[in-house]
Amino acid sequence: MKPIQLILNILWVVFCGFWMALGYAVAALICFIFIVTIPFGIASLRIAGYVLWPFGRTTVERPDAGAPSCVGNVIWLVFAGWWLALGHLLTSIPLFVSIIGIPFGWANLKLIPISLMPLGREVVPTDEAFGGR
């Protein structure tokens, strides 16, 4: 990991990453309570790790994701995705107000698509985003 990515990740955790990851962990816990939604809980925990330490990583579509991922994403969007996306949007607004927070605001906006549709995606290091497919 590059030093600038490390610094950005540490600042991210302090300012908003911990609270957003906590939101994903709560969503995962709720999903684990209901047996049928365990795959959603696993996806939520995967995103929580990404939200906790986002700089230097990105998401790519999994080649083996099919129709079940699409159906699961629709269910996720209705029950949990829009709440988490709203959290990212509301968190990005005060970050954009301060000049130092602009990279963190962009990172929050970057996380909205995966918060809406997490199934069928995987988190990879940034340098593997295109070569790892």
PDB file of N, CA, C and O in Angstrom, residues 47-117:
ATOM      1  N   ILE A  47     -18.764  -5.651   2.452  1.00  0.00           N
ATOM      2  CA  ILE A  47     -18.777  -4.217   2.164  1.00  0.00           C
ATOM      3  C   ILE A  47     -18.290  -3.427   3.381  1.00  0.00           C
ATOM      4  O   ILE A  47     -17.643  -2.392   3.228  1.00  0.00           O
ATOM      5  N   ALA A  48     -18.604  -3.889   4.585  1.00  0.00           N
ATOM      6  CA  ALA A  48     -18.150  -3.191   5.796  1.00  0.00           C
ATOM      7  C   ALA A  48     -16.633  -3.115   5.827  1.00  0.00           C
ATOM      8  O   ALA A  48     -16.059  -2.079   6.187  1.00  0.00           O
ATOM      9  N   GLY A  49     -15.963  -4.187   5.443  1.00  0.00           N
ATOM     10  CA  GLY A  49     -14.504  -4.159   5.372  1.00  0.00           C
ATOM     11  C   GLY A  49     -14.002  -3.189   4.316  1.00  0.00           C
ATOM     12  O   GLY A  49     -13.011  -2.491   4.519  1.00  0.00           O
ATOM     13  N   TYR A  50     -14.707  -3.123   3.210  1.00  0.00           N
ATOM     14  CA  TYR A  50     -14.341  -2.195   2.141  1.00  0.00           C
ATOM     15  C   TYR A  50     -14.595  -0.750   2.574  1.00  0.00           C
ATOM     16  O   TYR A  50     -13.785   0.136   2.321  1.00  0.00           O
ATOM     17  N   VAL A  51     -15.704  -0.513   3.250  1.00  0.00           N
ATOM     18  CA  VAL A  51     -16.044   0.830   3.711  1.00  0.00           C
ATOM     19  C   VAL A  51     -15.076   1.286   4.803  1.00  0.00           C
ATOM     20  O   VAL A  51     -14.779   2.469   4.916  1.00  0.00           O
ATOM     21  N   LEU A  52     -14.577   0.363   5.582  1.00  0.00           N
ATOM     22  CA  LEU A  52     -13.647   0.711   6.647  1.00  0.00           C
ATOM     23  C   LEU A  52     -12.285   1.145   6.103  1.00  0.00           C
ATOM     24  O   LEU A  52     -11.616   1.983   6.692  1.00  0.00           O
ATOM     25  N   TRP A  53     -11.859   0.608   4.951  1.00  0.00           N
ATOM     26  CA  TRP A  53     -10.527   0.850   4.407  1.00  0.00           C
ATOM     27  C   TRP A  53     -10.624   0.933   2.875  1.00  0.00           C
ATOM     28  O   TRP A  53     -10.157   0.063   2.162  1.00  0.00           O
ATOM     29  N   PRO A  54     -11.235   2.008   2.298  1.00  0.00           N
ATOM     30  CA  PRO A  54     -11.551   2.010   0.864  1.00  0.00           C
ATOM     31  C   PRO A  54     -10.436   2.442  -0.085  1.00  0.00           C
ATOM     32  O   PRO A  54     -10.444   2.036  -1.243  1.00  0.00           O
ATOM     33  N   PHE A  55      -9.498   3.262   0.377  1.00  0.00           N
ATOM     34  CA  PHE A  55      -8.491   3.791  -0.541  1.00  0.00           C
ATOM     35  C   PHE A  55      -7.500   2.707  -0.914  1.00  0.00           C
ATOM     36  O   PHE A  55      -6.969   2.001  -0.076  1.00  0.00           O
ATOM     37  N   GLY A  56      -7.271   2.548  -2.215  1.00  0.00           N
ATOM     38  CA  GLY A  56      -6.380   1.511  -2.716  1.00  0.00           C
ATOM     39  C   GLY A  56      -7.132   0.247  -3.099  1.00  0.00           C
ATOM     40  O   GLY A  56      -6.521  -0.738  -3.494  1.00  0.00           O
ATOM     41  N   ARG A  57      -8.459   0.281  -2.985  1.00  0.00           N
ATOM     42  CA  ARG A  57      -9.268  -0.882  -3.376  1.00  0.00           C
ATOM     43  C   ARG A  57     -10.458  -0.397  -4.200  1.00  0.00           C
ATOM     44  O   ARG A  57     -10.855   0.756  -4.129  1.00  0.00           O
ATOM     45  N   THR A  58     -11.020  -1.295  -4.978  1.00  0.00           N
ATOM     46  CA  THR A  58     -12.205  -1.007  -5.773  1.00  0.00           C
ATOM     47  C   THR A  58     -13.032  -2.284  -5.894  1.00  0.00           C
ATOM     48  O   THR A  58     -12.633  -3.333  -5.381  1.00  0.00           O
ATOM     49  N   THR A  59     -14.163  -2.190  -6.548  1.00  0.00           N
ATOM     50  CA  THR A  59     -14.995  -3.370  -6.752  1.00  0.00           C
ATOM     51  C   THR A  59     -15.112  -3.667  -8.236  1.00  0.00           C
ATOM     52  O   THR A  59     -15.095  -2.758  -9.064  1.00  0.00           O
ATOM     53  N   VAL A  60     -15.223  -4.936  -8.546  1.00  0.00           N
ATOM     54  CA  VAL A  60     -15.440  -5.387  -9.924  1.00  0.00           C
ATOM     55  C   VAL A  60     -16.564  -6.417  -9.914  1.00  0.00           C
ATOM     56  O   VAL A  60     -16.848  -7.033  -8.889  1.00  0.00           O
ATOM     57  N   GLU A  61     -17.186  -6.565 -11.059  1.00  0.00           N
ATOM     58  CA  GLU A  61     -18.240  -7.574 -11.182  1.00  0.00           C
ATOM     59  C   GLU A  61     -17.612  -8.958 -11.210  1.00  0.00           C
ATOM     60  O   GLU A  61     -16.579  -9.177 -11.830  1.00  0.00           O
ATOM     61  N   ARG A  62     -18.265  -9.891 -10.515  1.00  0.00           N
ATOM     62  CA  ARG A  62     -17.799 -11.276 -10.546  1.00  0.00           C
ATOM     63  C   ARG A  62     -18.315 -11.922 -11.821  1.00  0.00           C
ATOM     64  O   ARG A  62     -19.482 -11.779 -12.161  1.00  0.00           O
ATOM     65  N   PRO A  63     -17.469 -12.660 -12.517  1.00  0.00           N
ATOM     66  CA  PRO A  63     -17.918 -13.267 -13.776  1.00  0.00           C
ATOM     67  C   PRO A  63     -18.942 -14.387 -13.570  1.00  0.00           C
ATOM     68  O   PRO A  63     -19.710 -14.686 -14.469  1.00  0.00           O
ATOM     69  N   ASP A  64     -18.964 -14.984 -12.384  1.00  0.00           N
ATOM     70  CA  ASP A  64     -19.900 -16.080 -12.143  1.00  0.00           C
ATOM     71  C   ASP A  64     -21.232 -15.611 -11.568  1.00  0.00           C
ATOM     72  O   ASP A  64     -22.093 -16.426 -11.269  1.00  0.00           O
ATOM     73  N   ALA A  65     -21.424 -14.302 -11.422  1.00  0.00           N
ATOM     74  CA  ALA A  65     -22.692 -13.779 -10.895  1.00  0.00           C
ATOM     75  C   ALA A  65     -23.749 -13.858 -11.989  1.00  0.00           C
ATOM     76  O   ALA A  65     -23.510 -13.498 -13.129  1.00  0.00           O
ATOM     77  N   GLY A  66     -24.908 -14.332 -11.626  1.00  0.00           N
ATOM     78  CA  GLY A  66     -25.973 -14.486 -12.605  1.00  0.00           C
ATOM     79  C   GLY A  66     -27.288 -13.915 -12.128  1.00  0.00           C
ATOM     80  O   GLY A  66     -27.333 -12.929 -11.387  1.00  0.00           O
ATOM     81  N   ALA A  67     -28.352 -14.571 -12.531  1.00  0.00           N
ATOM     82  CA  ALA A  67     -29.703 -14.107 -12.208  1.00  0.00           C
ATOM     83  C   ALA A  67     -29.983 -14.086 -10.706  1.00  0.00           C
ATOM     84  O   ALA A  67     -30.646 -13.155 -10.236  1.00  0.00           O
ATOM     85  N   PRO A  68     -29.503 -15.064  -9.913  1.00  0.00           N
ATOM     86  CA  PRO A  68     -29.763 -14.975  -8.475  1.00  0.00           C
ATOM     87  C   PRO A  68     -29.179 -13.710  -7.835  1.00  0.00           C
ATOM     88  O   PRO A  68     -29.786 -13.132  -6.940  1.00  0.00           O
ATOM     89  N   SER A  69     -28.025 -13.255  -8.320  1.00  0.00           N
ATOM     90  CA  SER A  69     -27.453 -12.012  -7.799  1.00  0.00           C
ATOM     91  C   SER A  69     -28.338 -10.826  -8.138  1.00  0.00           C
ATOM     92  O   SER A  69     -28.511  -9.915  -7.326  1.00  0.00           O
ATOM     93  N   CYS A  70     -28.895 -10.828  -9.324  1.00  0.00           N
ATOM     94  CA  CYS A  70     -29.772  -9.741  -9.740  1.00  0.00           C
ATOM     95  C   CYS A  70     -31.027  -9.697  -8.871  1.00  0.00           C
ATOM     96  O   CYS A  70     -31.426  -8.635  -8.389  1.00  0.00           O
ATOM     97  N   VAL A  71     -31.641 -10.845  -8.644  1.00  0.00           N
ATOM     98  CA  VAL A  71     -32.834 -10.916  -7.790  1.00  0.00           C
ATOM     99  C   VAL A  71     -32.477 -10.519  -6.359  1.00  0.00           C
ATOM    100  O   VAL A  71     -33.210  -9.762  -5.705  1.00  0.00           O
ATOM    101  N   GLY A  72     -31.353 -11.007  -5.863  1.00  0.00           N
ATOM    102  CA  GLY A  72     -30.906 -10.660  -4.524  1.00  0.00           C
ATOM    103  C   GLY A  72     -30.634  -9.179  -4.370  1.00  0.00           C
ATOM    104  O   GLY A  72     -30.932  -8.579  -3.333  1.00  0.00           O
ATOM    105  N   ASN A  73     -30.079  -8.562  -5.416  1.00  0.00           N
ATOM    106  CA  ASN A  73     -29.820  -7.122  -5.366  1.00  0.00           C
ATOM    107  C   ASN A  73     -31.105  -6.311  -5.287  1.00  0.00           C
ATOM    108  O   ASN A  73     -31.156  -5.293  -4.603  1.00  0.00           O
ATOM    109  N   VAL A  74     -32.143  -6.762  -5.964  1.00  0.00           N
ATOM    110  CA  VAL A  74     -33.430  -6.062  -5.893  1.00  0.00           C
ATOM    111  C   VAL A  74     -33.991  -6.152  -4.479  1.00  0.00           C
ATOM    112  O   VAL A  74     -34.462  -5.153  -3.914  1.00  0.00           O
ATOM    113  N   ILE A  75     -33.907  -7.328  -3.880  1.00  0.00           N
ATOM    114  CA  ILE A  75     -34.384  -7.494  -2.498  1.00  0.00           C
ATOM    115  C   ILE A  75     -33.547  -6.641  -1.549  1.00  0.00           C
ATOM    116  O   ILE A  75     -34.084  -5.962  -0.664  1.00  0.00           O
ATOM    117  N   TRP A  76     -32.225  -6.661  -1.721  1.00  0.00           N
ATOM    118  CA  TRP A  76     -31.331  -5.858  -0.885  1.00  0.00           C
ATOM    119  C   TRP A  76     -31.650  -4.370  -1.027  1.00  0.00           C
ATOM    120  O   TRP A  76     -31.684  -3.642  -0.044  1.00  0.00           O
ATOM    121  N   LEU A  77     -31.874  -3.920  -2.258  1.00  0.00           N
ATOM    122  CA  LEU A  77     -32.154  -2.512  -2.509  1.00  0.00           C
ATOM    123  C   LEU A  77     -33.395  -2.052  -1.749  1.00  0.00           C
ATOM    124  O   LEU A  77     -33.395  -0.985  -1.140  1.00  0.00           O
ATOM    125  N   VAL A  78     -34.422  -2.878  -1.741  1.00  0.00           N
ATOM    126  CA  VAL A  78     -35.680  -2.505  -1.087  1.00  0.00           C
ATOM    127  C   VAL A  78     -35.524  -2.450   0.425  1.00  0.00           C
ATOM    128  O   VAL A  78     -36.010  -1.516   1.074  1.00  0.00           O
ATOM    129  N   PHE A  79     -34.836  -3.417   1.014  1.00  0.00           N
ATOM    130  CA  PHE A  79     -34.796  -3.515   2.472  1.00  0.00           C
ATOM    131  C   PHE A  79     -33.626  -2.803   3.138  1.00  0.00           C
ATOM    132  O   PHE A  79     -33.775  -2.283   4.241  1.00  0.00           O
ATOM    133  N   ALA A  80     -32.457  -2.776   2.541  1.00  0.00           N
ATOM    134  CA  ALA A  80     -31.298  -2.203   3.223  1.00  0.00           C
ATOM    135  C   ALA A  80     -30.484  -1.250   2.365  1.00  0.00           C
ATOM    136  O   ALA A  80     -29.883  -0.312   2.893  1.00  0.00           O
ATOM    137  N   GLY A  81     -30.444  -1.465   1.076  1.00  0.00           N
ATOM    138  CA  GLY A  81     -29.544  -0.708   0.213  1.00  0.00           C
ATOM    139  C   GLY A  81     -29.791   0.782   0.198  1.00  0.00           C
ATOM    140  O   GLY A  81     -28.861   1.574   0.270  1.00  0.00           O
ATOM    141  N   TRP A  82     -31.034   1.174   0.120  1.00  0.00           N
ATOM    142  CA  TRP A  82     -31.300   2.605   0.011  1.00  0.00           C
ATOM    143  C   TRP A  82     -30.999   3.335   1.312  1.00  0.00           C
ATOM    144  O   TRP A  82     -30.608   4.493   1.298  1.00  0.00           O
ATOM    145  N   TRP A  83     -31.144   2.638   2.465  1.00  0.00           N
ATOM    146  CA  TRP A  83     -30.775   3.256   3.745  1.00  0.00           C
ATOM    147  C   TRP A  83     -29.279   3.521   3.806  1.00  0.00           C
ATOM    148  O   TRP A  83     -28.834   4.583   4.246  1.00  0.00           O
ATOM    149  N   LEU A  84     -28.503   2.540   3.386  1.00  0.00           N
ATOM    150  CA  LEU A  84     -27.051   2.681   3.430  1.00  0.00           C
ATOM    151  C   LEU A  84     -26.562   3.705   2.404  1.00  0.00           C
ATOM    152  O   LEU A  84     -25.651   4.486   2.682  1.00  0.00           O
ATOM    153  N   ALA A  85     -27.177   3.718   1.225  1.00  0.00           N
ATOM    154  CA  ALA A  85     -26.818   4.717   0.211  1.00  0.00           C
ATOM    155  C   ALA A  85     -27.154   6.125   0.704  1.00  0.00           C
ATOM    156  O   ALA A  85     -26.383   7.070   0.487  1.00  0.00           O
ATOM    157  N   LEU A  86     -28.274   6.262   1.385  1.00  0.00           N
ATOM    158  CA  LEU A  86     -28.635   7.553   1.959  1.00  0.00           C
ATOM    159  C   LEU A  86     -27.624   7.983   3.019  1.00  0.00           C
ATOM    160  O   LEU A  86     -27.258   9.157   3.097  1.00  0.00           O
ATOM    161  N   GLY A  87     -27.140   7.035   3.804  1.00  0.00           N
ATOM    162  CA  GLY A  87     -26.098   7.332   4.787  1.00  0.00           C
ATOM    163  C   GLY A  87     -24.829   7.841   4.121  1.00  0.00           C
ATOM    164  O   GLY A  87     -24.205   8.793   4.606  1.00  0.00           O
ATOM    165  N   HIS A  88     -24.440   7.226   3.002  1.00  0.00           N
ATOM    166  CA  HIS A  88     -23.259   7.692   2.273  1.00  0.00           C
ATOM    167  C   HIS A  88     -23.485   9.090   1.714  1.00  0.00           C
ATOM    168  O   HIS A  88     -22.591   9.940   1.773  1.00  0.00           O
ATOM    169  N   LEU A  89     -24.660   9.327   1.181  1.00  0.00           N
ATOM    170  CA  LEU A  89     -24.960  10.634   0.607  1.00  0.00           C
ATOM    171  C   LEU A  89     -24.954  11.722   1.677  1.00  0.00           C
ATOM    172  O   LEU A  89     -24.339  12.779   1.506  1.00  0.00           O
ATOM    173  N   LEU A  90     -25.609  11.459   2.796  1.00  0.00           N
ATOM    174  CA  LEU A  90     -25.667  12.450   3.870  1.00  0.00           C
ATOM    175  C   LEU A  90     -24.301  12.674   4.515  1.00  0.00           C
ATOM    176  O   LEU A  90     -23.998  13.783   4.963  1.00  0.00           O
ATOM    177  N   THR A  91     -23.484  11.650   4.569  1.00  0.00           N
ATOM    178  CA  THR A  91     -22.139  11.794   5.127  1.00  0.00           C
ATOM    179  C   THR A  91     -21.234  12.580   4.178  1.00  0.00           C
ATOM    180  O   THR A  91     -20.347  13.303   4.621  1.00  0.00           O
ATOM    181  N   SER A  92     -21.468  12.459   2.881  1.00  0.00           N
ATOM    182  CA  SER A  92     -20.600  13.154   1.924  1.00  0.00           C
ATOM    183  C   SER A  92     -20.842  14.660   1.897  1.00  0.00           C
ATOM    184  O   SER A  92     -19.923  15.420   1.592  1.00  0.00           O
ATOM    185  N   ILE A  93     -22.028  15.107   2.231  1.00  0.00           N
ATOM    186  CA  ILE A  93     -22.338  16.542   2.149  1.00  0.00           C
ATOM    187  C   ILE A  93     -21.447  17.378   3.065  1.00  0.00           C
ATOM    188  O   ILE A  93     -20.799  18.319   2.592  1.00  0.00           O
ATOM    189  N   PRO A  94     -21.352  17.068   4.370  1.00  0.00           N
ATOM    190  CA  PRO A  94     -20.448  17.898   5.190  1.00  0.00           C
ATOM    191  C   PRO A  94     -18.974  17.726   4.825  1.00  0.00           C
ATOM    192  O   PRO A  94     -18.175  18.640   5.031  1.00  0.00           O
ATOM    193  N   LEU A  95     -18.616  16.589   4.256  1.00  0.00           N
ATOM    194  CA  LEU A  95     -17.231  16.411   3.842  1.00  0.00           C
ATOM    195  C   LEU A  95     -16.885  17.308   2.658  1.00  0.00           C
ATOM    196  O   LEU A  95     -15.774  17.826   2.564  1.00  0.00           O
ATOM    197  N   PHE A  96     -17.842  17.499   1.743  1.00  0.00           N
ATOM    198  CA  PHE A  96     -17.601  18.383   0.607  1.00  0.00           C
ATOM    199  C   PHE A  96     -17.522  19.852   1.020  1.00  0.00           C
ATOM    200  O   PHE A  96     -16.900  20.646   0.336  1.00  0.00           O
ATOM    201  N   VAL A  97     -18.153  20.209   2.131  1.00  0.00           N
ATOM    202  CA  VAL A  97     -18.125  21.603   2.586  1.00  0.00           C
ATOM    203  C   VAL A  97     -16.713  22.031   2.965  1.00  0.00           C
ATOM    204  O   VAL A  97     -16.296  23.144   2.678  1.00  0.00           O
ATOM    205  N   SER A  98     -15.977  21.122   3.594  1.00  0.00           N
ATOM    206  CA  SER A  98     -14.596  21.458   3.945  1.00  0.00           C
ATOM    207  C   SER A  98     -13.681  21.057   2.797  1.00  0.00           C
ATOM    208  O   SER A  98     -13.901  20.061   2.119  1.00  0.00           O
ATOM    209  N   ILE A  99     -12.663  21.813   2.563  1.00  0.00           N
ATOM    210  CA  ILE A  99     -11.759  21.537   1.444  1.00  0.00           C
ATOM    211  C   ILE A  99     -10.981  20.250   1.689  1.00  0.00           C
ATOM    212  O   ILE A  99     -10.808  19.442   0.784  1.00  0.00           O
ATOM    213  N   ILE A 100     -10.562  20.016   2.914  1.00  0.00           N
ATOM    214  CA  ILE A 100      -9.789  18.814   3.223  1.00  0.00           C
ATOM    215  C   ILE A 100     -10.640  17.552   3.091  1.00  0.00           C
ATOM    216  O   ILE A 100     -10.129  16.463   2.847  1.00  0.00           O
ATOM    217  N   GLY A 101     -11.959  17.686   3.204  1.00  0.00           N
ATOM    218  CA  GLY A 101     -12.832  16.526   3.152  1.00  0.00           C
ATOM    219  C   GLY A 101     -13.292  16.126   1.768  1.00  0.00           C
ATOM    220  O   GLY A 101     -14.001  15.133   1.615  1.00  0.00           O
ATOM    221  N   ILE A 102     -12.907  16.875   0.741  1.00  0.00           N
ATOM    222  CA  ILE A 102     -13.376  16.575  -0.617  1.00  0.00           C
ATOM    223  C   ILE A 102     -13.002  15.160  -1.072  1.00  0.00           C
ATOM    224  O   ILE A 102     -13.851  14.454  -1.610  1.00  0.00           O
ATOM    225  N   PRO A 103     -11.767  14.658  -0.858  1.00  0.00           N
ATOM    226  CA  PRO A 103     -11.483  13.272  -1.265  1.00  0.00           C
ATOM    227  C   PRO A 103     -12.359  12.255  -0.529  1.00  0.00           C
ATOM    228  O   PRO A 103     -12.750  11.236  -1.096  1.00  0.00           O
ATOM    229  N   PHE A 104     -12.698  12.567   0.726  1.00  0.00           N
ATOM    230  CA  PHE A 104     -13.542  11.652   1.494  1.00  0.00           C
ATOM    231  C   PHE A 104     -14.987  11.715   1.017  1.00  0.00           C
ATOM    232  O   PHE A 104     -15.701  10.717   1.033  1.00  0.00           O
ATOM    233  N   GLY A 105     -15.424  12.899   0.598  1.00  0.00           N
ATOM    234  CA  GLY A 105     -16.760  13.011   0.014  1.00  0.00           C
ATOM    235  C   GLY A 105     -16.874  12.211  -1.271  1.00  0.00           C
ATOM    236  O   GLY A 105     -17.866  11.521  -1.505  1.00  0.00           O
ATOM    237  N   TRP A 106     -15.833  12.274  -2.110  1.00  0.00           N
ATOM    238  CA  TRP A 106     -15.833  11.477  -3.347  1.00  0.00           C
ATOM    239  C   TRP A 106     -15.812   9.984  -3.030  1.00  0.00           C
ATOM    240  O   TRP A 106     -16.456   9.186  -3.713  1.00  0.00           O
ATOM    241  N   ALA A 107     -15.063   9.614  -2.002  1.00  0.00           N
ATOM    242  CA  ALA A 107     -15.024   8.197  -1.616  1.00  0.00           C
ATOM    243  C   ALA A 107     -16.403   7.734  -1.166  1.00  0.00           C
ATOM    244  O   ALA A 107     -16.819   6.612  -1.468  1.00  0.00           O
ATOM    245  N   ASN A 108     -17.121   8.584  -0.439  1.00  0.00           N
ATOM    246  CA  ASN A 108     -18.476   8.231  -0.027  1.00  0.00           C
ATOM    247  C   ASN A 108     -19.392   8.058  -1.229  1.00  0.00           C
ATOM    248  O   ASN A 108     -20.194   7.127  -1.280  1.00  0.00           O
ATOM    249  N   LEU A 109     -19.281   8.952  -2.200  1.00  0.00           N
ATOM    250  CA  LEU A 109     -20.110   8.818  -3.400  1.00  0.00           C
ATOM    251  C   LEU A 109     -19.727   7.577  -4.202  1.00  0.00           C
ATOM    252  O   LEU A 109     -20.579   6.941  -4.823  1.00  0.00           O
ATOM    253  N   LYS A 110     -18.448   7.207  -4.169  1.00  0.00           N
ATOM    254  CA  LYS A 110     -17.979   6.004  -4.860  1.00  0.00           C
ATOM    255  C   LYS A 110     -18.580   4.738  -4.246  1.00  0.00           C
ATOM    256  O   LYS A 110     -18.760   3.725  -4.923  1.00  0.00           O
ATOM    257  N   LEU A 111     -18.929   4.810  -2.956  1.00  0.00           N
ATOM    258  CA  LEU A 111     -19.461   3.639  -2.263  1.00  0.00           C
ATOM    259  C   LEU A 111     -20.971   3.466  -2.446  1.00  0.00           C
ATOM    260  O   LEU A 111     -21.515   2.414  -2.101  1.00  0.00           O
ATOM    261  N   ILE A 112     -21.652   4.461  -2.984  1.00  0.00           N
ATOM    262  CA  ILE A 112     -23.106   4.353  -3.143  1.00  0.00           C
ATOM    263  C   ILE A 112     -23.516   3.208  -4.074  1.00  0.00           C
ATOM    264  O   ILE A 112     -24.412   2.442  -3.725  1.00  0.00           O
ATOM    265  N   PRO A 113     -22.902   3.032  -5.260  1.00  0.00           N
ATOM    266  CA  PRO A 113     -23.354   1.916  -6.114  1.00  0.00           C
ATOM    267  C   PRO A 113     -23.227   0.542  -5.461  1.00  0.00           C
ATOM    268  O   PRO A 113     -24.119  -0.293  -5.603  1.00  0.00           O
ATOM    269  N   ILE A 114     -22.147   0.302  -4.724  1.00  0.00           N
ATOM    270  CA  ILE A 114     -22.020  -1.010  -4.088  1.00  0.00           C
ATOM    271  C   ILE A 114     -22.969  -1.146  -2.908  1.00  0.00           C
ATOM    272  O   ILE A 114     -23.400  -2.245  -2.575  1.00  0.00           O
ATOM    273  N   SER A 115     -23.332  -0.038  -2.271  1.00  0.00           N
ATOM    274  CA  SER A 115     -24.293  -0.134  -1.174  1.00  0.00           C
ATOM    275  C   SER A 115     -25.686  -0.436  -1.708  1.00  0.00           C
ATOM    276  O   SER A 115     -26.501  -1.039  -1.015  1.00  0.00           O
ATOM    277  N   LEU A 116     -25.958  -0.043  -2.939  1.00  0.00           N
ATOM    278  CA  LEU A 116     -27.262  -0.330  -3.535  1.00  0.00           C
ATOM    279  C   LEU A 116     -27.341  -1.744  -4.101  1.00  0.00           C
ATOM    280  O   LEU A 116     -28.372  -2.396  -3.990  1.00  0.00           O
ATOM    281  N   MET A 117     -26.270  -2.221  -4.718  1.00  0.00           N
ATOM    282  CA  MET A 117     -26.266  -3.528  -5.376  1.00  0.00           C
ATOM    283  C   MET A 117     -24.974  -4.283  -5.058  1.00  0.00           C
ATOM    284  O   MET A 117     -24.047  -4.321  -5.873  1.00  0.00           O
TER     285      MET A 117
END
